Tab-separated table of N, CA and C in Angstrom:
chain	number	residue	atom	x	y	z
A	1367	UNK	N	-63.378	138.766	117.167
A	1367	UNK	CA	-62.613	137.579	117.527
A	1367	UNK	C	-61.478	137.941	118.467
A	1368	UNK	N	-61.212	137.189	119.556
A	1368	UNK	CA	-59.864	137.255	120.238
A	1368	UNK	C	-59.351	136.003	120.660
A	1369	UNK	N	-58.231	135.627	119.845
A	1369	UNK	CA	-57.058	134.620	120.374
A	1369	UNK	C	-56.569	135.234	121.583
A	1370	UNK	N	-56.981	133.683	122.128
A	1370	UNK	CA	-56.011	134.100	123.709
A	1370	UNK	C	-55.124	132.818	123.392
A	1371	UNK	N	-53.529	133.119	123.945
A	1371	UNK	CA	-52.605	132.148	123.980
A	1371	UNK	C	-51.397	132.185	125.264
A	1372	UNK	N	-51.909	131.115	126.008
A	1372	UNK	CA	-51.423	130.835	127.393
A	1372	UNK	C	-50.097	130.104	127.705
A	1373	UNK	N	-49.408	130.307	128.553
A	1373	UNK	CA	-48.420	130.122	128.336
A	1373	UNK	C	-47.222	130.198	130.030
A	1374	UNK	N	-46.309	129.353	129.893
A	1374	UNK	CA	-45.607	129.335	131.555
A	1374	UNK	C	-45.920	127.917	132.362
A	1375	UNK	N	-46.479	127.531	131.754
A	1375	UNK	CA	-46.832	126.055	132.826
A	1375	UNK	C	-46.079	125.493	132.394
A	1376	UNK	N	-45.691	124.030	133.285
A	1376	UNK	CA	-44.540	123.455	133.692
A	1376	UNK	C	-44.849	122.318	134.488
A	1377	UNK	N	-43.712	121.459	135.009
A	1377	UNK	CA	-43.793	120.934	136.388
A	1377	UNK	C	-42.674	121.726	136.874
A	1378	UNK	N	-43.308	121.548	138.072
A	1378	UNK	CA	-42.764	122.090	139.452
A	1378	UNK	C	-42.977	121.218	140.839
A	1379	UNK	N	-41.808	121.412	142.068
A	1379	UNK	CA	-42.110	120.632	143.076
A	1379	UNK	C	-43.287	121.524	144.101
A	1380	UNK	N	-43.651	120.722	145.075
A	1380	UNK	CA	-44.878	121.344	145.634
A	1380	UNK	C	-44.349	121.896	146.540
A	1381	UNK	N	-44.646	123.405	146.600
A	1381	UNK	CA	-44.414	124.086	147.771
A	1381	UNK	C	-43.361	125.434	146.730
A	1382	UNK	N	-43.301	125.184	145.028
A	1382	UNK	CA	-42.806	125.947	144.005
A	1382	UNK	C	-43.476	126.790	143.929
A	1383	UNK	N	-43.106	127.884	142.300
A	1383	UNK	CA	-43.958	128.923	142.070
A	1383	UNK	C	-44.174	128.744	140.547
A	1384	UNK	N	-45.309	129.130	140.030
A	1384	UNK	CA	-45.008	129.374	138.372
A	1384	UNK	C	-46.074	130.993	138.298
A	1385	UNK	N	-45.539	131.727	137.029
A	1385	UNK	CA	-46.507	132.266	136.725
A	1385	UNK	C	-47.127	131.950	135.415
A	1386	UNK	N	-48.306	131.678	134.856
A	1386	UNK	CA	-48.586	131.990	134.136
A	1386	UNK	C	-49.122	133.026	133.275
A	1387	UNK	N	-49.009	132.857	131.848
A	1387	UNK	CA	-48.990	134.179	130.859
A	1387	UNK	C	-50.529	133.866	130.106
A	1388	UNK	N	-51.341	134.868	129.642
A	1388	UNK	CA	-52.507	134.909	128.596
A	1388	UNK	C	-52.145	136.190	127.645
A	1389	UNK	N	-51.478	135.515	126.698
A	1389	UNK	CA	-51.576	136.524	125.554
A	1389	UNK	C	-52.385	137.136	124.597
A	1390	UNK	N	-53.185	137.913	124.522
A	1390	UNK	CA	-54.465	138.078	124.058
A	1390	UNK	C	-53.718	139.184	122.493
A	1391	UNK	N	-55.105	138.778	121.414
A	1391	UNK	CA	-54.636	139.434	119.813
A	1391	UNK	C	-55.247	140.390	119.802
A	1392	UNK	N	-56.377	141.319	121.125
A	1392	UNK	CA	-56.608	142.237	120.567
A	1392	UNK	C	-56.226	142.741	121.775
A	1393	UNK	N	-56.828	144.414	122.245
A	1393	UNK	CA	-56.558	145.292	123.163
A	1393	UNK	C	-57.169	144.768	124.241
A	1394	UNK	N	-56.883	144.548	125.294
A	1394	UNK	CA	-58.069	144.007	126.333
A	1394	UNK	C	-58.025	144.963	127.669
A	1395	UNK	N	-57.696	146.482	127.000
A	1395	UNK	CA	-58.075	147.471	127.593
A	1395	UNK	C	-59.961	147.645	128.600
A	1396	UNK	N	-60.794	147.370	127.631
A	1396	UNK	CA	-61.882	147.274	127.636
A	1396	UNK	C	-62.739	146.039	127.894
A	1397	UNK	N	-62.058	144.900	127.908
A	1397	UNK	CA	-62.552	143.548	128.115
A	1397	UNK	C	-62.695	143.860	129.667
A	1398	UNK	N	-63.567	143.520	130.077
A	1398	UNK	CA	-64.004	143.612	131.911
A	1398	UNK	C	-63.796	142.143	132.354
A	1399	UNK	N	-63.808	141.359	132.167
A	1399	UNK	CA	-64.214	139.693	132.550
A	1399	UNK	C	-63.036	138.892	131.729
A	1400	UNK	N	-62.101	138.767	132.279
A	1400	UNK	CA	-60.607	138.064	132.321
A	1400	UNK	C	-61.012	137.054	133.307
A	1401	UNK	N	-60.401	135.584	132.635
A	1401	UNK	CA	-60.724	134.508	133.637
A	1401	UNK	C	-59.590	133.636	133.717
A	1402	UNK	N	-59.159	133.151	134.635
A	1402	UNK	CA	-58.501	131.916	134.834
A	1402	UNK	C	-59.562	130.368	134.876
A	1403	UNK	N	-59.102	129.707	134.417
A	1403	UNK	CA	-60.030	128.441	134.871
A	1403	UNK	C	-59.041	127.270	134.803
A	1404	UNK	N	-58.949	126.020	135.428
A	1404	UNK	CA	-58.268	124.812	135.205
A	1404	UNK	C	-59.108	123.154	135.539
A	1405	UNK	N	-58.688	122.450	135.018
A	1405	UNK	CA	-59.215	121.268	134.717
A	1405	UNK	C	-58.578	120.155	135.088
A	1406	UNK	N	-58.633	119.693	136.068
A	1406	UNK	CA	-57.334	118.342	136.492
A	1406	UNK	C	-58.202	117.087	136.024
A	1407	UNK	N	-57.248	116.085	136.162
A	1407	UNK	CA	-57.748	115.391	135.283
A	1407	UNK	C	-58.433	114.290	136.288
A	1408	UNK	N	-59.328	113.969	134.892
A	1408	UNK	CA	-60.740	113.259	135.472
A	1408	UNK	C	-62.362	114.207	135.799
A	1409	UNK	N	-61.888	115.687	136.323
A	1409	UNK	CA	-62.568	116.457	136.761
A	1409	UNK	C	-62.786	117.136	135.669
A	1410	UNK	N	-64.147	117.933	136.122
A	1410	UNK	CA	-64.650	119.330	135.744
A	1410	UNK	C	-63.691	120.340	135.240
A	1411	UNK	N	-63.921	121.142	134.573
A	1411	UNK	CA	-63.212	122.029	134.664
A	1411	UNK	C	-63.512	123.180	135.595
A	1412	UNK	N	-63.032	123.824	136.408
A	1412	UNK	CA	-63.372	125.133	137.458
A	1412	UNK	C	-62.888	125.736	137.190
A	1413	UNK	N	-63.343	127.020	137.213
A	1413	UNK	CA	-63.496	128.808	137.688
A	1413	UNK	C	-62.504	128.772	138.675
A	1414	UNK	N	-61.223	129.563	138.950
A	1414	UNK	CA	-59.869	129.790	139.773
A	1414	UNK	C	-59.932	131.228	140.598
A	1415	UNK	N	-60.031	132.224	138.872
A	1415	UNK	CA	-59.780	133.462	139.407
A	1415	UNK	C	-60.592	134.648	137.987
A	1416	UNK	N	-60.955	135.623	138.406
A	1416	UNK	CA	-61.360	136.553	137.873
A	1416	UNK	C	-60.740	138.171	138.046
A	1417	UNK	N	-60.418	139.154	137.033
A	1417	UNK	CA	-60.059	140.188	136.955
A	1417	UNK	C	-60.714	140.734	136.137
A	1418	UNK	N	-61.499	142.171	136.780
A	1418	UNK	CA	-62.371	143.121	135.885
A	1418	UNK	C	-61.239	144.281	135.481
A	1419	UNK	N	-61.607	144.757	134.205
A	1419	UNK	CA	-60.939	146.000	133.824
A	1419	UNK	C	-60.663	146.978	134.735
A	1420	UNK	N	-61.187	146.981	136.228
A	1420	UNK	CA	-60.949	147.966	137.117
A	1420	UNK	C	-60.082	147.936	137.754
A	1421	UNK	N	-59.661	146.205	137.735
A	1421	UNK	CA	-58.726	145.721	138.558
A	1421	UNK	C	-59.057	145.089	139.303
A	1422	UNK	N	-60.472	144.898	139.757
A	1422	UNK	CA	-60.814	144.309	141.050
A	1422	UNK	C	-60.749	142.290	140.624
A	1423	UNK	N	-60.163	141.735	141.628
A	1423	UNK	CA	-59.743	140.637	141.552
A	1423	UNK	C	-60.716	139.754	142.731
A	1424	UNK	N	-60.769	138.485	142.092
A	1424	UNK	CA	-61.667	137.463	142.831
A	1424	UNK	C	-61.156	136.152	142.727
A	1425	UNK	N	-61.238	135.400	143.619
A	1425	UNK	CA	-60.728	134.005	143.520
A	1425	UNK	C	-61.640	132.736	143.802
A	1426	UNK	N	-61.364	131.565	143.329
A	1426	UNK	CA	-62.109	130.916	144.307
A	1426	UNK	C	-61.081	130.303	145.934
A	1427	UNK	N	-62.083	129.949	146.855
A	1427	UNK	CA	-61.883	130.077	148.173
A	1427	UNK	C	-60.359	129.029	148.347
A	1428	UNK	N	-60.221	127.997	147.402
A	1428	UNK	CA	-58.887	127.131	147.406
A	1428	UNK	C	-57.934	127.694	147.236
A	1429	UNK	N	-58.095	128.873	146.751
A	1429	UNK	CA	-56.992	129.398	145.511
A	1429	UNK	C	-56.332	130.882	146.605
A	1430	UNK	N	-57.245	131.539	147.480
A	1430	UNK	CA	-57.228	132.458	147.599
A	1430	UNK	C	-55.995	133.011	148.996
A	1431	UNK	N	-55.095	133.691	148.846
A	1431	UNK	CA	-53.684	133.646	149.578
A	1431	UNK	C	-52.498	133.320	148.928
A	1432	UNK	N	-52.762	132.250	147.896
A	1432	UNK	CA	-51.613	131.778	146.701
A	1432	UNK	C	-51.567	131.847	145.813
A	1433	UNK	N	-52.814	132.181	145.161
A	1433	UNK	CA	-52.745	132.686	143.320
A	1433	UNK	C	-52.856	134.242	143.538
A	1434	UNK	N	-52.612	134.540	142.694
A	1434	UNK	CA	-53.132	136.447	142.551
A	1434	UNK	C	-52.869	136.494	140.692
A	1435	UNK	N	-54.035	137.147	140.159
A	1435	UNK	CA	-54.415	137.382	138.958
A	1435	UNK	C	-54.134	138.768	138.552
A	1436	UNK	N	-53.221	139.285	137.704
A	1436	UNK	CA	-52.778	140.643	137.250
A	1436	UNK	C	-53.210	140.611	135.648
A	1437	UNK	N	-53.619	141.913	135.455
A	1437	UNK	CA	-53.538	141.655	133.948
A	1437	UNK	C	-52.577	143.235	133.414
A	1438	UNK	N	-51.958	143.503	132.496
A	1438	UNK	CA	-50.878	144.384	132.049
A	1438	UNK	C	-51.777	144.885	130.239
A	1439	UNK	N	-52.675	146.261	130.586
A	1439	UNK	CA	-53.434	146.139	129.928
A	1439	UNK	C	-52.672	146.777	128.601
A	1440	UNK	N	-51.274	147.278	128.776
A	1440	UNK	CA	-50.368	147.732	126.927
A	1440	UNK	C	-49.924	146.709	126.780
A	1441	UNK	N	-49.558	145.720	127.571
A	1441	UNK	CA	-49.340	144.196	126.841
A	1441	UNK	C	-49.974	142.996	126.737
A	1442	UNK	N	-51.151	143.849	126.579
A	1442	UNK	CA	-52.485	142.548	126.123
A	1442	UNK	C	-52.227	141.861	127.164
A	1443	UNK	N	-51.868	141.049	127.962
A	1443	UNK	CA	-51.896	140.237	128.606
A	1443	UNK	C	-52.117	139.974	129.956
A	1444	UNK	N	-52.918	138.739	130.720
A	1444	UNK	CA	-52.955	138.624	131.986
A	1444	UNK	C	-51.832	137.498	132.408
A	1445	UNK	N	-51.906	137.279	133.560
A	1445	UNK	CA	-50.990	137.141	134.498
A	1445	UNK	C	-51.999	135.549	135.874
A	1446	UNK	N	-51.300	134.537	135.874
A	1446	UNK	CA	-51.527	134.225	136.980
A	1446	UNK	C	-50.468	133.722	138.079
A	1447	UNK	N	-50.273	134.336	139.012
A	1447	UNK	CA	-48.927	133.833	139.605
A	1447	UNK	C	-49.563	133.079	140.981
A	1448	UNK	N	-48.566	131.746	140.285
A	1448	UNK	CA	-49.083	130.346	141.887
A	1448	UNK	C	-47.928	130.143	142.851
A	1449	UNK	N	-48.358	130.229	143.979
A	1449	UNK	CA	-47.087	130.045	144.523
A	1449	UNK	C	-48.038	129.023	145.721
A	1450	UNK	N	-46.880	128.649	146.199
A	1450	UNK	CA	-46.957	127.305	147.276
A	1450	UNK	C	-47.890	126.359	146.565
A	1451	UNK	N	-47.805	125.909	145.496
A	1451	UNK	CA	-48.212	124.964	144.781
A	1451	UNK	C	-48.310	124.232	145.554
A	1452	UNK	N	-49.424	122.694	145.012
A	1452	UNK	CA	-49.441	121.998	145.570
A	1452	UNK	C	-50.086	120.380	144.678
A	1453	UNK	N	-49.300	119.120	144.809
A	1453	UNK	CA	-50.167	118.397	143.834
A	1453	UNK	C	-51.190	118.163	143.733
A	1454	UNK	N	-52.609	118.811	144.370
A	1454	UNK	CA	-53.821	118.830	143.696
A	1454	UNK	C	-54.265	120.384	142.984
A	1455	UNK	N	-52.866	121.020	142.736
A	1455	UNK	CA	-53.521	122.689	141.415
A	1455	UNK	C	-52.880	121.378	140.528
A	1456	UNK	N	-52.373	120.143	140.171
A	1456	UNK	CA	-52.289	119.748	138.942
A	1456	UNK	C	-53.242	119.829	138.011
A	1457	UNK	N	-52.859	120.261	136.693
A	1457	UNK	CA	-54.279	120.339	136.068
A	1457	UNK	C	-53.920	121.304	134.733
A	1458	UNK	N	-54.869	121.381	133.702
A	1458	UNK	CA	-54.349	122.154	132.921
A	1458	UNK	C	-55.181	123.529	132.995
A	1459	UNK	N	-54.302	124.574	133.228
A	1459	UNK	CA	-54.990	125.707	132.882
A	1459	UNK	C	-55.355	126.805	131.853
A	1460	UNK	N	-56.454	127.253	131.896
A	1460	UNK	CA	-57.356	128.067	130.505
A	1460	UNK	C	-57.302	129.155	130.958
A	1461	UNK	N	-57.383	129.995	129.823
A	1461	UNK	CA	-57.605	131.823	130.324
A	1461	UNK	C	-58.647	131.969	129.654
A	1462	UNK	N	-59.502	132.870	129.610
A	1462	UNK	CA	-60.936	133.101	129.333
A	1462	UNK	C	-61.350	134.490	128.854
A	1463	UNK	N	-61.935	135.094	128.072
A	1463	UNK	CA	-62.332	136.624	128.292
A	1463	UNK	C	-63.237	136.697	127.416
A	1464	UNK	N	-64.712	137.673	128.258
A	1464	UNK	CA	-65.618	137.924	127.891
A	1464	UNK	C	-65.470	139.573	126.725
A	1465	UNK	N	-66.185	139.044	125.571
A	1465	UNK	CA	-66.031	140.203	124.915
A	1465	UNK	C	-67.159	140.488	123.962
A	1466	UNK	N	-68.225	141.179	123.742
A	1466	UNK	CA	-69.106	141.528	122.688
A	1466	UNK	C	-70.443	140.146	122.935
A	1467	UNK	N	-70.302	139.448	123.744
A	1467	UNK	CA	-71.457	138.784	124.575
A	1467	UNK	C	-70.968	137.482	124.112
A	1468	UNK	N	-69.444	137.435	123.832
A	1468	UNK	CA	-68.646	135.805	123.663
A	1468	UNK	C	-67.690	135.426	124.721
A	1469	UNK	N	-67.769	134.511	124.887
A	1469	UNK	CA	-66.596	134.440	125.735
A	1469	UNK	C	-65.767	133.282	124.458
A	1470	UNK	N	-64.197	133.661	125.053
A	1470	UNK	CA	-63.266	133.469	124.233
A	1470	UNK	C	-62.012	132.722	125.361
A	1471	UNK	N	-62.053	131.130	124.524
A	1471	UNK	CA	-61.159	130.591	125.600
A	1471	UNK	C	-59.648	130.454	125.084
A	1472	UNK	N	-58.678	130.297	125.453
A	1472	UNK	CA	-56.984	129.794	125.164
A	1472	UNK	C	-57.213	128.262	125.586
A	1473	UNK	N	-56.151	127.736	124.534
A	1473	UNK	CA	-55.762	126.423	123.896
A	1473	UNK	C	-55.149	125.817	125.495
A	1474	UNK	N	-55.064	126.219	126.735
A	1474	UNK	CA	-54.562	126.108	127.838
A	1474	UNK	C	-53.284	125.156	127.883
A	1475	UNK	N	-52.358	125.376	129.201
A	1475	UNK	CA	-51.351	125.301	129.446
A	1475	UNK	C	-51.065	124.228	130.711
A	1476	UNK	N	-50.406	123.215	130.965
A	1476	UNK	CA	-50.427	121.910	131.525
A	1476	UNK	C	-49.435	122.351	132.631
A	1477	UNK	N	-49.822	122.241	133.810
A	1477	UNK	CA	-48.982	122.717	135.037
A	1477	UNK	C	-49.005	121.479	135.907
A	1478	UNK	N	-47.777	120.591	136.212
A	1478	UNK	CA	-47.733	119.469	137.055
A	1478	UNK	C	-47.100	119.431	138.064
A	1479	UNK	N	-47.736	119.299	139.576
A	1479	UNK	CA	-47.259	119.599	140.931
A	1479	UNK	C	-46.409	118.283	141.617
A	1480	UNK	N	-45.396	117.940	141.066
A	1480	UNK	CA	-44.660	116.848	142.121
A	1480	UNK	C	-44.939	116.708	143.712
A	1481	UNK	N	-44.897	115.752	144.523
A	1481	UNK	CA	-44.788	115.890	145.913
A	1481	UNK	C	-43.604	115.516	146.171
């Protein structure tokens, strides 16, 4: 089992920064597949950003220049930092991590972009 618990969202004006936090209950030394995902409302939920245990980082193509995904593997936790926000990242965001052939989501965190 791994609780993930997310955390840092806010409102903010557009053209702000937030980072968000994923606090994870076990070691996620070894977890390879760390995810960001968010859900605005009305919509789908989407795939944002990805970080493998190697470090290697992926985004999707909206995202990519203004988010960057870190994860801090002695403090369990990943990292998403947004900057130049904008009111369509409104939306709530999830952290994700694949582990033992589960994936394991967080209770996600509500980030609102003023114009």
């Amino acid at each position: 089992q791994v609780q993930l618990v997310e955390s840092g969202g806010g409102l903010v004006q557009a053209g702000g920064s937030l980072r968000l936090s994923c606090a994870a209950s076990v070691s996620i030394f070894s977890i390879n597949g760390m995810y960001w995902y968010r859900q605005a409302p009305g919509k789908q939920r989407e795939w944002a950003a990805r970080i493998t245990s190697g470090g290697s980082t992926y985004y999707a193509d909206s995202l990519k220049g203004r988010f960057s995904i870190s994860r801090d593997n002695a403090k369990n936790t990943m990292y998403l930092q947004m900057n130049s926000l904008k009111p369509e990242d409104t939306a709530v965001y999830y952290c994700a991590a694949d582990k033992m052939g589960s994936r394991y989501w967080g209770q996600g965190t509500q980030v609102t972009v003023t114009s």
